[in-house]
Amino acid sequence: MAWWDEVLGLLKDEWKALGPGADGSALEPPTVKQAQALLERTSRELADAKARAEAARRRMLRAQAQFEALTRDPDQHQRFRDRLSELATAVAHEGDMVASFDTHIATLTAVHDRIDAQLRAFNRDVAMARSVLAASQATQAAAPDGTPKKSREKAGGFQHQRPGKVMDQLKRGPRGKGDGLALHLWERVYPPSSLLRRGRDRDGGALPLSPFAPRPSPSPVTYSVLRMKPTNLPTRWQSAQPALRAVQVAFDVSEAVIQAVRRAAFDANLSNSDQIRVVLDLPVIRQAKRPRLTVSLSPEDYQLLGKRYRLDPADHLAIKERVNAELIAFAEAQTTTHTARKGAKR
Amino acid sequence: MARPRKLVSLIERSVPLLKRHLLTASIEVGSMPGDVPVIEVSFPTGDRLPIYVTDADSQLLCISYLWRDADVKPKQRSKLLETLLDLNPSVPLSAFGRIGEHFVLVGALSPAATPEDMALELATLSDNGRDALATLADFLV
């Protein structure tokens, strides 16, 4: 459980570094906050820059259009028109700048999106760490004597208060009439932990103590919801059942379609997408070719194969030869089992 | 029926946001025929699992199928179940669950969810699905 262990490990480290107060409250270390703030600020600044660039681009385009309109106006003094056309040329020259603005904006958008994605991933990690923390705090709050270590320190609970002799006696069970009664009373006050966990004593009476005790609910929802009779479920939960069944059907259908398409595509030497085009009567551009077997081997693959065949990993030709031999052996084995199976059927 | 259309339009409006969240352009939305509307959101390129979204009246359910009972190493089964329960509180917005013989990852939304909510839910579920498969591979055959 690398993921889980990592999260827990990190949390423990942070916890230690922070030295949380007695109330168990702790915030993320300042560095996490800083990183978050930095990502958020970058994202905001990029959005601003993008908006500014966009606005500048629009202004430039508008000015260009206005100049062009003015130049084309026929009722104008000749000199004014000359001057205007000069200006228009200058603006047209600026048009190149508009184009560069476009690419600039595209780059900014891409960077912005990437930062946003990073921020989302980061927030997700932080949220995950926070919920682990919150969950562990909630557990501690619900079960103050939860960990055995703490119980020992506080000497809380029945097992730590009573000497071993009494425990032994309890384990052996009642010897005499008086003992039996005592035991009975004893257990009603201090139930053994196994019973405590189930939340009921032997007489079926509810015990108030354990945080792990299930609430006295008449509906056991421990086995598959789909197999359950709807009457066993709380009414508010029943509405999800048709939806779950519909999702199940949708998933099964998708799987069946994928399998059918793959099988047909294999038989027809087509790619899956071409097979779908065939089913839908759409034109297929590539014609079915004689299937060729190719595998692209990476340097790592050659390392592994070199080890496997006890050959120099650099000797690609020799390795490929062995690969071919192995594939041929594989094909022969396949054919034999197929024919054997066919023979058995007859 | 107005509801199926509502679900479709909610998801369609969330797709542009989802594309930005996941930094991918290849997202397909398909509707499955049937009494209860089921929308399939799939990612043709990449290693992301398809997500099925459905309207269960009191909630919108988003479900990814992870693996089957048969895919679990028999000896590791109870350990896996325990691990999934352990992980549930810390997995953002999603929870592990079971439908029939399938292990699923499920997220639920209010019926009044906005496209932004839906996009965040789908992006998170998709990330979680990918992480779960990578993380829990040791338990699978």
Tab-separated table of C-alpha atoms in Angstrom:
chain	number	residue	atom	x	y	z
A	1	MET	CA	0.000	0.000	0.000
A	2	ALA	CA	2.530	2.515	-1.137
A	3	TRP	CA	0.003	5.292	-1.572
A	4	TRP	CA	-1.554	4.877	1.841
A	5	ASP	CA	1.758	4.376	3.619
A	6	GLU	CA	3.168	7.416	1.927
A	7	VAL	CA	0.265	9.594	2.978
A	8	LEU	CA	0.463	8.320	6.537
A	9	GLY	CA	4.227	8.699	6.634
A	10	LEU	CA	4.062	12.254	5.361
A	11	LEU	CA	1.339	13.072	7.828
A	12	LYS	CA	3.324	11.660	10.707
A	13	ASP	CA	6.372	13.662	9.679
A	14	GLU	CA	4.362	16.836	9.384
A	15	TRP	CA	2.647	16.117	12.648
A	16	LYS	CA	5.979	15.705	14.392
A	17	ALA	CA	7.412	18.805	12.791
A	18	LEU	CA	4.449	20.866	13.855
A	19	GLY	CA	4.070	19.549	17.365
A	20	PRO	CA	0.311	19.963	17.424
A	21	GLY	CA	-1.361	21.423	20.457
A	22	ALA	CA	-3.167	19.457	23.097
A	23	ASP	CA	-6.439	19.930	21.252
A	24	GLY	CA	-4.891	18.057	18.333
A	25	SER	CA	-5.362	20.991	16.009
A	26	ALA	CA	-2.702	21.480	13.396
A	27	LEU	CA	-2.473	23.213	10.088
A	28	GLU	CA	-0.431	22.261	7.074
A	29	PRO	CA	3.160	23.417	7.293
A	30	PRO	CA	3.739	26.939	5.974
A	31	THR	CA	5.455	25.577	2.879
A	32	VAL	CA	2.277	23.861	1.737
A	33	LYS	CA	0.332	27.074	2.226
A	34	GLN	CA	2.997	28.986	0.333
A	35	ALA	CA	2.957	26.570	-2.570
A	36	GLN	CA	-0.796	26.751	-2.726
A	37	ALA	CA	-0.795	30.543	-2.597
A	38	LEU	CA	1.909	30.709	-5.261
A	39	LEU	CA	-0.015	28.441	-7.607
A	40	GLU	CA	-3.187	30.391	-7.023
A	41	ARG	CA	-1.445	33.720	-7.621
A	42	THR	CA	0.241	32.474	-10.771
A	43	SER	CA	-3.076	31.244	-12.038
A	44	ARG	CA	-4.728	34.603	-11.291
A	45	GLU	CA	-1.910	36.606	-12.859
A	46	LEU	CA	-1.951	34.485	-15.962
A	47	ALA	CA	-5.690	35.003	-16.271
A	48	ASP	CA	-5.177	38.777	-15.918
A	49	ALA	CA	-2.362	38.822	-18.460
A	50	LYS	CA	-4.486	36.849	-20.847
A	51	ALA	CA	-7.391	39.253	-20.435
A	52	ARG	CA	-5.103	42.260	-20.994
A	53	ALA	CA	-3.551	40.724	-24.087
A	54	GLU	CA	-6.992	39.894	-25.406
A	55	ALA	CA	-8.176	43.470	-24.827
A	56	ALA	CA	-5.082	44.963	-26.497
A	57	ARG	CA	-5.571	42.703	-29.464
A	58	ARG	CA	-9.182	43.737	-29.822
A	59	ARG	CA	-8.281	47.448	-29.589
A	60	MET	CA	-5.640	47.044	-32.256
A	61	LEU	CA	-7.976	45.234	-34.611
A	62	ARG	CA	-10.645	47.879	-34.091
A	63	ALA	CA	-8.206	50.712	-34.842
A	64	GLN	CA	-7.073	48.924	-37.959
A	65	ALA	CA	-10.640	48.505	-39.164
A	66	GLN	CA	-11.412	52.182	-38.497
A	67	PHE	CA	-8.348	53.329	-40.430
A	68	GLU	CA	-9.248	51.156	-43.359
A	69	ALA	CA	-12.788	52.495	-43.374
A	70	LEU	CA	-11.513	56.083	-43.326
A	71	THR	CA	-9.053	55.431	-46.160
A	72	ARG	CA	-11.745	53.993	-48.377
A	73	ASP	CA	-14.057	56.987	-47.870
A	74	PRO	CA	-14.106	58.756	-51.314
A	75	ASP	CA	-15.272	62.229	-50.141
A	76	GLN	CA	-11.985	63.341	-48.726
A	77	HIS	CA	-9.300	65.790	-49.476
A	78	GLN	CA	-6.407	64.265	-51.386
A	79	ARG	CA	-3.731	65.116	-48.787
A	80	PHE	CA	-5.861	63.843	-45.956
A	81	ARG	CA	-6.335	60.620	-47.879
A	82	ASP	CA	-2.618	60.231	-48.511
A	83	ARG	CA	-1.912	60.792	-44.865
A	84	LEU	CA	-4.569	58.266	-43.924
A	85	SER	CA	-3.268	55.594	-46.274
A	86	GLU	CA	0.199	56.087	-44.801
A	87	LEU	CA	-1.245	55.531	-41.382
A	88	ALA	CA	-3.162	52.507	-42.607
A	89	THR	CA	0.055	50.982	-43.946
A	90	ALA	CA	1.643	51.538	-40.589
A	91	VAL	CA	-1.286	49.896	-38.885
A	92	ALA	CA	-1.199	46.984	-41.333
A	93	HIS	CA	2.428	46.599	-40.335
A	94	GLU	CA	1.220	46.408	-36.771
A	95	GLY	CA	-0.978	43.559	-37.934
A	96	ASP	CA	2.044	41.310	-37.605
A	97	MET	CA	2.073	42.298	-33.996
A	98	VAL	CA	-1.550	41.274	-33.720
A	99	ALA	CA	-0.587	37.840	-35.011
A	100	SER	CA	2.188	37.613	-32.448
A	101	PHE	CA	-0.356	38.618	-29.826
A	102	ASP	CA	-2.512	35.694	-30.937
A	103	THR	CA	0.274	33.178	-30.401
A	104	HIS	CA	1.159	34.907	-27.166
A	105	ILE	CA	-2.413	34.518	-25.934
A	106	ALA	CA	-2.470	30.863	-26.987
A	107	THR	CA	0.739	30.249	-25.025
A	108	LEU	CA	-0.656	32.062	-22.009
A	109	THR	CA	-3.827	29.976	-22.190
A	110	ALA	CA	-1.838	26.763	-22.311
A	111	VAL	CA	0.343	27.818	-19.375
A	112	HIS	CA	-2.732	28.905	-17.479
A	113	ASP	CA	-4.424	25.564	-18.048
A	114	ARG	CA	-1.335	23.677	-16.977
A	115	ILE	CA	-1.013	25.739	-13.801
A	116	ASP	CA	-4.703	25.215	-13.121
A	117	ALA	CA	-4.309	21.464	-13.540
A	118	GLN	CA	-1.321	21.509	-11.205
A	119	LEU	CA	-3.281	23.536	-8.691
A	120	ARG	CA	-6.147	21.063	-8.898
A	121	ALA	CA	-3.831	18.092	-8.412
A	122	PHE	CA	-2.124	19.873	-5.549
A	123	ASN	CA	-5.401	20.794	-3.888
A	124	ARG	CA	-6.500	17.213	-4.279
A	125	ASP	CA	-3.398	15.971	-2.477
A	126	VAL	CA	-3.832	18.535	0.271
A	127	ALA	CA	-7.515	17.648	0.598
A	128	MET	CA	-6.577	14.002	0.875
A	129	ALA	CA	-4.029	14.664	3.588
A	130	ARG	CA	-6.544	16.870	5.371
A	131	SER	CA	-9.250	14.239	5.290
A	132	VAL	CA	-6.882	11.607	6.662
A	133	LEU	CA	-6.026	14.021	9.435
A	134	ALA	CA	-9.649	14.901	10.056
A	135	ALA	CA	-10.641	11.238	10.028
A	136	SER	CA	-7.954	10.309	12.519
A	137	GLN	CA	-8.937	13.223	14.743
A	138	ALA	CA	-12.584	12.261	14.547
A	139	THR	CA	-11.664	8.698	15.456
A	140	GLN	CA	-9.647	9.897	18.413
A	141	ALA	CA	-12.479	12.125	19.541
A	142	ALA	CA	-14.990	9.298	19.261
A	143	ALA	CA	-12.755	6.769	20.960
A	144	PRO	CA	-10.569	8.570	23.470
A	145	ASP	CA	-9.159	5.281	24.707
A	146	GLY	CA	-8.834	3.914	21.202
A	147	THR	CA	-5.160	3.050	21.019
A	148	PRO	CA	-3.837	0.453	23.419
A	149	LYS	CA	-0.855	2.662	24.225
A	150	LYS	CA	-2.986	5.503	25.446
A	151	SER	CA	-5.211	3.221	27.438
A	152	ARG	CA	-2.210	1.999	29.330
A	153	GLU	CA	-1.112	5.499	30.124
A	154	LYS	CA	-4.486	6.537	31.351
A	155	ALA	CA	-5.125	3.147	32.926
A	156	GLY	CA	-8.665	3.563	31.709
A	157	GLY	CA	-11.043	0.689	31.195
A	158	PHE	CA	-11.838	-2.454	33.006
A	159	GLN	CA	-8.941	-4.613	31.945
A	160	HIS	CA	-6.338	-2.182	33.226
A	161	GLN	CA	-7.999	-1.449	36.503
A	162	ARG	CA	-8.534	-5.024	37.626
A	163	PRO	CA	-5.698	-7.229	38.731
A	164	GLY	CA	-4.866	-10.269	36.635
A	165	LYS	CA	-6.211	-12.600	39.287
A	166	VAL	CA	-9.743	-11.356	38.849
A	167	MET	CA	-9.377	-11.541	35.092
A	168	ASP	CA	-8.267	-15.158	35.368
A	169	GLN	CA	-11.198	-15.962	37.524
A	170	LEU	CA	-13.536	-14.369	35.063
A	171	LYS	CA	-12.008	-16.320	32.221
A	172	ARG	CA	-12.354	-19.608	34.070
A	173	GLY	CA	-15.974	-18.893	34.637
A	174	PRO	CA	-18.147	-19.203	37.732
A	175	ARG	CA	-17.142	-21.801	40.249
A	176	GLY	CA	-19.842	-21.392	42.822
A	177	LYS	CA	-23.259	-19.889	42.998
A	178	GLY	CA	-22.040	-16.629	44.431
A	179	ASP	CA	-19.270	-16.324	41.898
A	180	GLY	CA	-21.689	-16.841	39.102
A	181	LEU	CA	-23.901	-14.047	40.219
A	182	ALA	CA	-20.919	-11.809	40.713
A	183	LEU	CA	-19.719	-12.611	37.231
A	184	HIS	CA	-23.103	-11.900	35.815
A	185	LEU	CA	-23.254	-8.506	37.469
A	186	TRP	CA	-19.632	-7.890	36.587
A	187	GLU	CA	-20.264	-8.432	32.950
A	188	ARG	CA	-23.263	-6.210	32.911
A	189	VAL	CA	-21.132	-3.383	34.207
A	190	TYR	CA	-17.882	-4.213	32.442
A	191	PRO	CA	-18.592	-6.298	29.389
A	192	PRO	CA	-15.662	-8.080	27.760
A	193	SER	CA	-14.355	-6.124	24.848
A	194	SER	CA	-15.561	-8.579	22.242
A	195	LEU	CA	-19.106	-8.060	23.386
A	196	LEU	CA	-18.545	-4.370	23.708
A	197	ARG	CA	-17.633	-4.195	20.060
A	198	ARG	CA	-20.819	-5.864	19.038
A	199	GLY	CA	-22.624	-3.303	21.126
A	200	ARG	CA	-24.789	-5.835	22.933
A	201	ASP	CA	-24.330	-7.803	26.090
A	202	ARG	CA	-25.225	-11.446	26.419
A	203	ASP	CA	-28.746	-10.689	27.405
A	204	GLY	CA	-29.225	-8.689	24.265
A	205	GLY	CA	-29.375	-5.364	26.044
A	206	ALA	CA	-27.766	-2.470	24.241
A	207	LEU	CA	-24.575	-1.136	25.755
A	208	PRO	CA	-23.970	2.542	25.574
A	209	LEU	CA	-20.194	2.671	25.495
A	210	SER	CA	-18.539	1.614	22.292
A	211	PRO	CA	-18.090	4.072	19.455
A	212	PHE	CA	-17.860	1.080	17.161
A	213	ALA	CA	-21.232	-0.265	18.183
A	214	PRO	CA	-23.720	-0.167	15.352
A	215	ARG	CA	-26.758	1.955	15.908
A	216	PRO	CA	-29.733	-0.272	16.677
A	217	SER	CA	-30.950	-0.481	13.116
A	218	PRO	CA	-33.314	-3.171	11.930
A	219	SER	CA	-31.816	-3.241	8.441
A	220	PRO	CA	-28.598	-5.201	8.008
A	221	VAL	CA	-27.043	-3.835	4.843
A	222	THR	CA	-23.968	-5.968	4.762
A	223	TYR	CA	-24.423	-7.926	1.563
A	224	SER	CA	-24.769	-6.901	-2.047
A	225	VAL	CA	-27.385	-4.241	-2.530
A	226	LEU	CA	-28.434	-5.675	-5.847
A	227	ARG	CA	-29.275	-9.051	-4.400
A	228	MET	CA	-31.262	-7.564	-1.563
A	229	LYS	CA	-34.976	-7.388	-1.501
A	230	PRO	CA	-35.926	-3.721	-1.727
A	231	THR	CA	-37.968	-4.083	1.465
A	232	ASN	CA	-34.785	-4.690	3.444
A	233	LEU	CA	-33.426	-1.275	2.572
A	234	PRO	CA	-34.404	2.039	4.112
A	235	THR	CA	-36.923	3.705	1.825
A	236	ARG	CA	-34.673	6.632	1.016
A	237	TRP	CA	-32.007	4.256	-0.283
A	238	GLN	CA	-34.307	2.319	-2.574
A	239	SER	CA	-34.398	4.955	-5.284
A	240	ALA	CA	-30.785	4.196	-6.207
A	241	GLN	CA	-31.571	0.598	-7.134
A	242	PRO	CA	-33.064	1.076	-10.600
A	243	ALA	CA	-30.254	3.506	-11.371
A	244	LEU	CA	-27.612	0.996	-10.273
A	245	ARG	CA	-29.250	-1.726	-12.324
A	246	ALA	CA	-29.349	0.565	-15.362
A	247	VAL	CA	-25.648	1.367	-14.972
A	248	GLN	CA	-24.901	-2.341	-14.698
A	249	VAL	CA	-26.806	-3.035	-17.909
A	250	ALA	CA	-25.063	-0.156	-19.673
A	251	PHE	CA	-21.667	-1.459	-18.598
A	252	ASP	CA	-22.467	-5.025	-19.659
A	253	VAL	CA	-23.713	-3.844	-23.041
A	254	SER	CA	-20.574	-1.763	-23.621
A	255	GLU	CA	-18.398	-4.737	-22.742
A	256	ALA	CA	-20.373	-7.050	-25.017
A	257	VAL	CA	-20.085	-4.555	-27.882
A	258	ILE	CA	-16.341	-4.176	-27.381
A	259	GLN	CA	-15.849	-7.962	-27.354
A	260	ALA	CA	-17.983	-8.478	-30.461
A	261	VAL	CA	-16.211	-5.713	-32.368
A	262	ARG	CA	-12.779	-7.003	-31.384
A	263	ARG	CA	-13.641	-10.545	-32.411
A	264	ALA	CA	-15.058	-9.450	-35.767
A	265	ALA	CA	-12.122	-7.116	-36.375
A	266	PHE	CA	-9.690	-9.931	-35.673
A	267	ASP	CA	-11.440	-12.300	-38.055
A	268	ALA	CA	-11.568	-9.676	-40.788
A	269	ASN	CA	-8.003	-8.427	-40.241
A	270	LEU	CA	-9.304	-4.968	-39.513
A	271	SER	CA	-8.585	-2.456	-36.829
A	272	ASN	CA	-11.330	-1.978	-34.244
A	273	SER	CA	-12.281	1.426	-35.585
A	274	ASP	CA	-12.390	0.139	-39.162
A	275	GLN	CA	-14.599	-2.722	-38.010
A	276	ILE	CA	-17.003	-0.207	-36.486
A	277	ARG	CA	-17.036	1.673	-39.806
A	278	VAL	CA	-17.871	-1.593	-41.557
A	279	VAL	CA	-20.776	-2.213	-39.166
A	280	LEU	CA	-22.092	1.285	-39.804
A	281	ASP	CA	-21.628	1.016	-43.592
A	282	LEU	CA	-19.196	3.898	-43.592
A	283	PRO	CA	-16.369	3.988	-46.148
A	284	VAL	CA	-13.215	2.267	-44.939
A	285	ILE	CA	-10.133	3.967	-46.296
A	286	ARG	CA	-7.531	1.369	-45.541
A	287	GLN	CA	-8.025	-1.997	-47.185
A	288	ALA	CA	-7.460	-5.125	-45.190
A	289	LYS	CA	-3.809	-6.005	-45.455
A	290	ARG	CA	-1.973	-9.173	-44.871
A	291	PRO	CA	-1.334	-8.948	-41.143
A	292	ARG	CA	2.284	-8.366	-40.292
A	293	LEU	CA	3.686	-9.032	-36.899
A	294	THR	CA	5.846	-6.272	-35.622
A	295	VAL	CA	6.981	-5.455	-32.166
A	296	SER	CA	9.092	-2.447	-31.407
A	297	LEU	CA	11.718	-3.287	-28.845
A	298	SER	CA	13.129	-0.617	-26.598
A	299	PRO	CA	16.716	-0.624	-25.323
A	300	GLU	CA	15.334	-1.912	-22.002
A	301	ASP	CA	13.587	-4.736	-23.852
A	302	TYR	CA	16.891	-5.678	-25.504
A	303	GLN	CA	18.525	-5.692	-22.082
A	304	LEU	CA	15.874	-8.083	-20.764
A	305	LEU	CA	15.954	-10.299	-23.832
A	306	GLY	CA	19.764	-10.346	-23.830
A	307	LYS	CA	19.604	-11.656	-20.276
A	308	ARG	CA	16.927	-14.177	-21.204
A	309	TYR	CA	18.849	-15.580	-24.176
A	310	ARG	CA	22.288	-15.021	-22.595
A	311	LEU	CA	23.269	-12.801	-25.506
A	312	ASP	CA	24.912	-9.413	-25.772
A	313	PRO	CA	22.070	-6.852	-25.521
A	314	ALA	CA	23.750	-4.871	-28.325
A	315	ASP	CA	23.502	-7.809	-30.720
A	316	HIS	CA	20.036	-6.894	-31.981
A	317	LEU	CA	20.196	-9.245	-34.965
A	318	ALA	CA	20.901	-12.333	-32.870
A	319	ILE	CA	18.238	-11.370	-30.357
A	320	LYS	CA	15.655	-10.859	-33.105
A	321	GLU	CA	16.522	-14.265	-34.492
A	322	ARG	CA	15.817	-15.846	-31.105
A	323	VAL	CA	12.612	-13.828	-30.815
A	324	ASN	CA	11.438	-15.155	-34.188
A	325	ALA	CA	12.308	-18.716	-33.199
A	326	GLU	CA	10.344	-18.325	-29.987
A	327	LEU	CA	7.325	-16.917	-31.831
A	328	ILE	CA	7.401	-19.780	-34.328
A	329	ALA	CA	7.494	-22.280	-31.468
A	330	PHE	CA	4.556	-20.447	-29.921
A	331	ALA	CA	2.582	-20.611	-33.176
A	332	GLU	CA	3.279	-24.326	-33.549
A	333	ALA	CA	2.154	-25.005	-30.009
A	334	GLN	CA	-1.046	-23.031	-30.666
A	335	THR	CA	-1.824	-25.000	-33.840
A	336	THR	CA	-1.270	-28.338	-32.146
A	337	THR	CA	-3.589	-27.536	-29.272
A	338	HIS	CA	-6.184	-26.241	-31.721
A	339	THR	CA	-6.131	-29.341	-33.879
A	340	ALA	CA	-6.053	-31.536	-30.802
A	341	ARG	CA	-9.140	-29.763	-29.509
A	342	LYS	CA	-10.868	-30.072	-32.864
A	343	GLY	CA	-9.995	-33.766	-33.013
A	344	ALA	CA	-11.406	-34.309	-29.568
A	345	LYS	CA	-14.675	-32.707	-30.601
A	346	ARG	CA	-15.245	-35.091	-33.474
B	1	MET	CA	-39.561	12.923	-19.617
B	2	ALA	CA	-37.623	16.002	-18.757
B	3	ARG	CA	-35.037	14.429	-16.505
B	4	PRO	CA	-32.909	12.513	-19.011
B	5	ARG	CA	-32.535	15.659	-21.107
B	6	LYS	CA	-31.552	17.575	-18.013
B	7	LEU	CA	-28.801	15.075	-17.216
B	8	VAL	CA	-27.497	15.088	-20.790
B	9	SER	CA	-27.375	18.861	-20.955
B	10	LEU	CA	-25.712	19.082	-17.540
B	11	ILE	CA	-22.967	16.734	-18.676
B	12	GLU	CA	-22.579	18.390	-22.054
B	13	ARG	CA	-22.149	21.757	-20.372
B	14	SER	CA	-19.556	20.285	-18.037
B	15	VAL	CA	-17.419	18.791	-20.837
B	16	PRO	CA	-15.483	21.976	-21.776
B	17	LEU	CA	-14.560	22.451	-18.112
B	18	LEU	CA	-13.654	18.790	-17.811
B	19	LYS	CA	-11.365	19.111	-20.836
B	20	ARG	CA	-9.550	21.923	-19.092
B	21	HIS	CA	-9.337	20.025	-15.814
B	22	LEU	CA	-7.852	16.933	-17.424
B	23	LEU	CA	-5.895	18.735	-20.149
B	24	THR	CA	-7.287	16.455	-22.814
B	25	ALA	CA	-9.456	17.101	-25.817
B	26	SER	CA	-10.589	13.526	-26.253
B	27	ILE	CA	-13.741	13.170	-24.200
B	28	GLU	CA	-16.790	11.442	-25.578
B	29	VAL	CA	-20.282	11.553	-24.177
B	30	GLY	CA	-22.691	8.800	-25.108
B	31	SER	CA	-26.237	8.131	-23.993
B	32	MET	CA	-27.355	4.586	-23.276
B	33	PRO	CA	-30.893	3.677	-24.260
B	34	GLY	CA	-33.188	2.527	-21.430
B	35	ASP	CA	-35.825	3.592	-18.916
B	36	VAL	CA	-33.301	5.053	-16.527
B	37	PRO	CA	-30.933	7.456	-18.266
B	38	VAL	CA	-27.292	6.395	-18.227
B	39	ILE	CA	-24.650	8.609	-19.781
B	40	GLU	CA	-21.246	7.184	-20.586
B	41	VAL	CA	-18.336	9.610	-20.433
B	42	SER	CA	-15.293	8.014	-22.007
B	43	PHE	CA	-11.746	9.027	-22.796
B	44	PRO	CA	-10.718	7.422	-26.110
B	45	THR	CA	-7.028	8.217	-25.707
B	46	GLY	CA	-5.137	7.615	-22.532
B	47	ASP	CA	-5.565	5.193	-19.681
B	48	ARG	CA	-8.656	6.653	-18.048
B	49	LEU	CA	-11.673	4.491	-17.219
B	50	PRO	CA	-15.080	5.311	-18.658
B	51	ILE	CA	-17.530	6.877	-16.219
B	52	TYR	CA	-21.227	6.068	-16.123
B	53	VAL	CA	-23.482	8.828	-14.862
B	54	THR	CA	-27.052	8.225	-13.875
B	55	ASP	CA	-29.911	10.015	-12.161
B	56	ALA	CA	-31.149	8.162	-9.071
B	57	ASP	CA	-33.729	10.816	-8.114
B	58	SER	CA	-32.178	11.682	-4.778
B	59	GLN	CA	-28.657	11.869	-6.219
B	60	LEU	CA	-26.648	11.849	-9.401
B	61	LEU	CA	-24.345	8.840	-9.391
B	62	CYS	CA	-21.008	8.725	-11.210
B	63	ILE	CA	-19.528	5.235	-11.412
B	64	SER	CA	-16.301	3.765	-12.759
B	65	TYR	CA	-15.852	0.004	-12.992
B	66	LEU	CA	-12.518	-1.045	-11.517
B	67	TRP	CA	-12.327	-4.844	-11.543
B	68	ARG	CA	-14.331	-8.019	-10.970
B	69	ASP	CA	-14.422	-10.489	-8.097
B	70	ALA	CA	-12.535	-12.928	-10.312
B	71	ASP	CA	-9.684	-10.426	-10.752
B	72	VAL	CA	-8.888	-10.361	-7.032
B	73	LYS	CA	-6.176	-12.674	-5.693
B	74	PRO	CA	-8.218	-15.030	-3.486
B	75	LYS	CA	-5.754	-14.968	-0.604
B	76	GLN	CA	-5.593	-11.165	-0.612
B	77	ARG	CA	-9.332	-10.649	-0.753
B	78	SER	CA	-10.103	-9.762	2.852
B	79	LYS	CA	-7.000	-7.598	3.040
B	80	LEU	CA	-8.193	-5.769	-0.072
B	81	LEU	CA	-11.658	-5.191	1.371
B	82	GLU	CA	-10.152	-3.815	4.548
B	83	THR	CA	-7.797	-1.588	2.576
B	84	LEU	CA	-10.649	-0.192	0.508
B	85	LEU	CA	-12.583	0.678	3.658
B	86	ASP	CA	-9.459	2.244	5.140
B	87	LEU	CA	-8.932	4.312	2.045
B	88	ASN	CA	-12.539	5.450	1.649
B	89	PRO	CA	-12.383	8.498	3.943
B	90	SER	CA	-9.271	9.902	2.317
B	91	VAL	CA	-10.098	9.399	-1.343
B	92	PRO	CA	-11.337	12.803	-2.473
B	93	LEU	CA	-15.007	12.936	-3.466
B	94	SER	CA	-15.167	9.234	-4.351
B	95	ALA	CA	-15.772	6.020	-2.461
B	96	PHE	CA	-15.116	2.375	-3.231
B	97	GLY	CA	-18.148	0.172	-3.594
B	98	ARG	CA	-19.529	-2.938	-5.198
B	99	ILE	CA	-22.225	-3.551	-7.791
B	100	GLY	CA	-22.873	-7.250	-8.249
B	101	GLU	CA	-19.485	-8.843	-8.884
B	102	HIS	CA	-17.862	-5.553	-9.826
B	103	PHE	CA	-15.727	-3.339	-7.645
B	104	VAL	CA	-16.532	0.254	-8.466
B	105	LEU	CA	-15.489	3.747	-7.597
B	106	VAL	CA	-18.494	5.938	-7.043
B	107	GLY	CA	-19.118	9.616	-6.524
B	108	ALA	CA	-22.481	11.202	-5.798
B	109	LEU	CA	-23.762	14.675	-6.568
B	110	SER	CA	-26.813	16.628	-5.531
B	111	PRO	CA	-29.558	16.654	-8.179
B	112	ALA	CA	-29.090	20.434	-8.180
B	113	ALA	CA	-25.408	20.164	-9.156
B	114	THR	CA	-24.000	22.759	-11.545
B	115	PRO	CA	-21.841	21.972	-14.596
B	116	GLU	CA	-18.839	23.123	-12.539
B	117	ASP	CA	-19.712	20.582	-9.839
B	118	MET	CA	-20.131	17.860	-12.437
B	119	ALA	CA	-16.815	18.685	-14.140
B	120	LEU	CA	-14.943	18.596	-10.830
B	121	GLU	CA	-16.651	15.342	-9.874
B	122	LEU	CA	-15.824	13.656	-13.187
B	123	ALA	CA	-12.227	14.916	-13.181
B	124	THR	CA	-11.686	13.756	-9.599
B	125	LEU	CA	-13.330	10.395	-10.195
B	126	SER	CA	-11.227	9.859	-13.286
B	127	ASP	CA	-8.011	10.710	-11.418
B	128	ASN	CA	-9.051	8.499	-8.524
B	129	GLY	CA	-9.834	5.589	-10.840
B	130	ARG	CA	-6.430	5.782	-12.442
B	131	ASP	CA	-4.702	6.052	-9.061
B	132	ALA	CA	-6.734	3.211	-7.576
B	133	LEU	CA	-5.804	0.817	-10.391
B	134	ALA	CA	-2.138	1.711	-10.034
B	135	THR	CA	-2.156	1.565	-6.236
B	136	LEU	CA	-4.141	-1.609	-5.730
B	137	ALA	CA	-2.630	-3.618	-8.590
B	138	ASP	CA	-0.842	-5.838	-6.063
B	139	PHE	CA	-4.176	-7.259	-4.926
B	140	LEU	CA	-5.212	-8.245	-8.437
B	141	VAL	CA	-4.443	-11.338	-10.466
